[in-house]
PDB file of C-alpha atoms in Angstrom:
ATOM      1  CA  MET A   1      13.584 -12.589  -5.710  1.00 79.00           C
ATOM      2  CA  SER A   2      13.701  -9.942  -8.397  1.00 87.00           C
ATOM      3  CA  ASN A   3      12.920  -6.310  -7.686  1.00 89.00           C
ATOM      4  CA  LYS A   4       9.631  -6.537  -9.601  1.00 92.00           C
ATOM      5  CA  THR A   5       8.580  -9.550  -7.540  1.00 93.00           C
ATOM      6  CA  LEU A   6       9.439  -7.792  -4.298  1.00 93.00           C
ATOM      7  CA  SER A   7       7.494  -4.741  -5.452  1.00 94.00           C
ATOM      8  CA  ILE A   8       4.411  -6.854  -6.151  1.00 95.00           C
ATOM      9  CA  VAL A   9       4.695  -8.852  -2.905  1.00 95.00           C
ATOM     10  CA  SER A  10       4.837  -5.612  -0.894  1.00 95.00           C
ATOM     11  CA  TYR A  11       1.154  -5.014  -1.679  1.00 96.00           C
ATOM     12  CA  ILE A  12       0.013  -8.412  -0.421  1.00 93.00           C
ATOM     13  CA  THR A  13      -0.813  -7.923   3.278  1.00 90.00           C
ATOM     14  CA  LEU A  14       1.453  -6.641   6.009  1.00 93.00           C
ATOM     15  CA  ILE A  15       3.406  -9.905   5.960  1.00 95.00           C
ATOM     16  CA  GLY A  16       4.133  -9.437   2.260  1.00 94.00           C
ATOM     17  CA  TRP A  17       5.316  -5.919   3.001  1.00 94.00           C
ATOM     18  CA  LEU A  18       7.663  -7.192   5.709  1.00 95.00           C
ATOM     19  CA  VAL A  19       9.038  -9.909   3.405  1.00 95.00           C
ATOM     20  CA  SER A  20       9.740  -7.323   0.711  1.00 94.00           C
ATOM     21  CA  PHE A  21      11.303  -4.909   3.185  1.00 94.00           C
ATOM     22  CA  PHE A  22      13.724  -7.425   4.666  1.00 94.00           C
ATOM     23  CA  ALA A  23      14.395  -9.535   1.543  1.00 92.00           C
ATOM     24  CA  ARG A  24      15.421  -6.720  -0.811  1.00 89.00           C
ATOM     25  CA  PRO A  25      19.064  -7.233  -1.747  1.00 87.00           C
ATOM     26  CA  ASP A  26      19.704  -3.582  -2.630  1.00 84.00           C
ATOM     27  CA  LYS A  27      18.373  -1.162   0.001  1.00 86.00           C
ATOM     28  CA  LYS A  28      18.769   1.721  -2.466  1.00 87.00           C
ATOM     29  CA  ASP A  29      16.666   0.221  -5.291  1.00 87.00           C
ATOM     30  CA  GLU A  30      14.205   2.931  -6.266  1.00 92.00           C
ATOM     31  CA  LEU A  31      11.499   0.633  -7.657  1.00 92.00           C
ATOM     32  CA  VAL A  32      11.188  -1.534  -4.555  1.00 93.00           C
ATOM     33  CA  ASN A  33      11.450   1.441  -2.193  1.00 94.00           C
ATOM     34  CA  TYR A  34       8.774   3.344  -4.103  1.00 95.00           C
ATOM     35  CA  HIS A  35       6.310   0.466  -3.979  1.00 95.00           C
ATOM     36  CA  LEU A  36       7.139  -0.203  -0.326  1.00 95.00           C
ATOM     37  CA  GLU A  37       6.111   3.403   0.387  1.00 95.00           C
ATOM     38  CA  GLN A  38       2.930   3.146  -1.664  1.00 96.00           C
ATOM     39  CA  SER A  39       1.884  -0.173  -0.172  1.00 96.00           C
ATOM     40  CA  LEU A  40       2.614   0.956   3.391  1.00 96.00           C
ATOM     41  CA  GLY A  41       0.440   4.003   2.751  1.00 96.00           C
ATOM     42  CA  LEU A  42      -2.314   1.729   1.475  1.00 96.00           C
ATOM     43  CA  ILE A  43      -1.990  -0.534   4.528  1.00 96.00           C
ATOM     44  CA  ILE A  44      -2.161   2.414   6.939  1.00 95.00           C
ATOM     45  CA  THR A  45      -5.147   3.890   5.098  1.00 96.00           C
ATOM     46  CA  SER A  46      -6.919   0.527   5.122  1.00 95.00           C
ATOM     47  CA  PHE A  47      -6.416   0.063   8.861  1.00 96.00           C
ATOM     48  CA  ALA A  48      -7.582   3.593   9.648  1.00 96.00           C
ATOM     49  CA  LEU A  49     -10.679   3.369   7.452  1.00 95.00           C
ATOM     50  CA  ASN A  50     -11.504  -0.074   8.820  1.00 93.00           C
ATOM     51  CA  ILE A  51     -11.471   1.242  12.383  1.00 94.00           C
ATOM     52  CA  ILE A  52     -13.532   4.326  11.491  1.00 94.00           C
ATOM     53  CA  PHE A  53     -16.187   2.441   9.540  1.00 91.00           C
ATOM     54  CA  THR A  54     -16.436  -0.347  12.120  1.00 91.00           C
ATOM     55  CA  ILE A  55     -17.241   2.250  14.768  1.00 93.00           C
ATOM     56  CA  LEU A  56     -19.682   4.076  12.485  1.00 92.00           C
ATOM     57  CA  ALA A  57     -21.388   0.823  11.430  1.00 89.00           C
ATOM     58  CA  GLY A  58     -21.884  -0.007  15.107  1.00 90.00           C
ATOM     59  CA  ILE A  59     -23.691   3.288  15.568  1.00 92.00           C
ATOM     60  CA  ILE A  60     -25.547   3.516  12.255  1.00 90.00           C
ATOM     61  CA  SER A  61     -26.018   0.246  10.403  1.00 88.00           C
ATOM     62  CA  ALA A  62     -26.182   1.952   6.997  1.00 86.00           C
ATOM     63  CA  PHE A  63     -22.443   2.592   7.241  1.00 85.00           C
ATOM     64  CA  SER A  64     -21.827  -1.122   6.769  1.00 87.00           C
ATOM     65  CA  TYR A  65     -22.713  -0.654   3.079  1.00 89.00           C
ATOM     66  CA  VAL A  66     -20.389   2.319   2.814  1.00 90.00           C
ATOM     67  CA  SER A  67     -17.705   0.233   4.496  1.00 90.00           C
ATOM     68  CA  MET A  68     -18.171  -2.471   1.866  1.00 92.00           C
ATOM     69  CA  ALA A  69     -17.854   0.068  -0.936  1.00 94.00           C
ATOM     70  CA  VAL A  70     -14.688   1.521   0.605  1.00 94.00           C
ATOM     71  CA  GLY A  71     -13.282  -1.994   0.937  1.00 94.00           C
ATOM     72  CA  ILE A  72     -13.884  -2.599  -2.766  1.00 96.00           C
ATOM     73  CA  VAL A  73     -12.139   0.674  -3.640  1.00 96.00           C
ATOM     74  CA  LEU A  74      -9.153  -0.306  -1.489  1.00 96.00           C
ATOM     75  CA  LEU A  75      -9.018  -3.710  -3.192  1.00 96.00           C
ATOM     76  CA  ILE A  76      -8.997  -1.986  -6.585  1.00 97.00           C
ATOM     77  CA  LEU A  77      -6.140   0.251  -5.406  1.00 96.00           C
ATOM     78  CA  LEU A  78      -4.217  -2.842  -4.296  1.00 96.00           C
ATOM     79  CA  ILE A  79      -4.691  -4.457  -7.699  1.00 96.00           C
ATOM     80  CA  LEU A  80      -3.640  -1.257  -9.491  1.00 96.00           C
ATOM     81  CA  GLY A  81      -0.520  -1.099  -7.326  1.00 96.00           C
ATOM     82  CA  CYS A  82       0.358  -4.694  -8.212  1.00 96.00           C
ATOM     83  CA  ILE A  83      -0.150  -3.989 -11.913  1.00 96.00           C
ATOM     84  CA  THR A  84       2.032  -0.881 -11.773  1.00 96.00           C
ATOM     85  CA  ALA A  85       4.738  -2.795  -9.898  1.00 95.00           C
ATOM     86  CA  SER A  86       4.620  -5.662 -12.402  1.00 95.00           C
ATOM     87  CA  LYS A  87       5.261  -3.183 -15.217  1.00 95.00           C
ATOM     88  CA  GLY A  88       8.262  -1.788 -13.349  1.00 93.00           C
ATOM     89  CA  GLU A  89       6.754   1.696 -13.196  1.00 94.00           C
ATOM     90  CA  LYS A  90       6.907   4.224 -10.376  1.00 93.00           C
ATOM     91  CA  LYS A  91       3.417   5.687 -10.513  1.00 94.00           C
ATOM     92  CA  PRO A  92       1.422   6.710  -7.419  1.00 95.00           C
ATOM     93  CA  LEU A  93      -1.790   4.961  -6.491  1.00 95.00           C
ATOM     94  CA  PRO A  94      -4.911   6.902  -7.472  1.00 95.00           C
ATOM     95  CA  ILE A  95      -6.569   8.965  -4.727  1.00 92.00           C
ATOM     96  CA  ILE A  96      -4.043   8.293  -1.906  1.00 93.00           C
ATOM     97  CA  GLY A  97      -0.685   7.650  -3.577  1.00 92.00           C
ATOM     98  CA  ALA A  98       0.551  11.242  -3.734  1.00 93.00           C
ATOM     99  CA  MET A  99       0.137  11.607   0.044  1.00 93.00           C
ATOM    100  CA  PHE A 100       2.688   8.877   0.700  1.00 91.00           C
ATOM    101  CA  GLU A 101       5.455   9.729  -1.759  1.00 90.00           C
ATOM    102  CA  ASN A 102       8.752  10.291   0.104  1.00 87.00           C
ATOM    103  CA  LYS A 103       7.049  10.139   3.530  1.00 89.00           C
ATOM    104  CA  PHE A 104       8.715   7.057   4.985  1.00 90.00           C
ATOM    105  CA  ASN A 105      12.427   7.825   5.203  1.00 89.00           C
ATOM    106  CA  PHE A 106      13.257   4.596   7.049  1.00 91.00           C
ATOM    107  CA  ILE A 107      12.463   2.639   3.877  1.00 89.00           C
ATOM    108  CA  ARG A 108      15.209   4.323   1.888  1.00 84.00           C
ATOM    109  CA  GLY A 109      17.768   3.297   4.492  1.00 71.00           C
TER     110      GLY A 109
END
């Protein structure tokens, strides 16, 4: 797979991230590593927000609507990440991307 393809696949679920992480031929490729970091940050954020809003929706049912809205925002971020990766650009995701730049040293090998 090409580096652009691996960058795009990294955004598609945790399994896609794992495929991209282990299938990259060059462990030092900046494009793939950058999008691996961004997508892992998105995955971690999604899991954390899912847990928080599931608990809150169990307590106050109105939070289920907020949870849906947050889910839509996360889906939009995923799509924006895929678009950026398909263009071969290294641009952080809006809202959360800057938090995860250069945070996961194990990705860079």
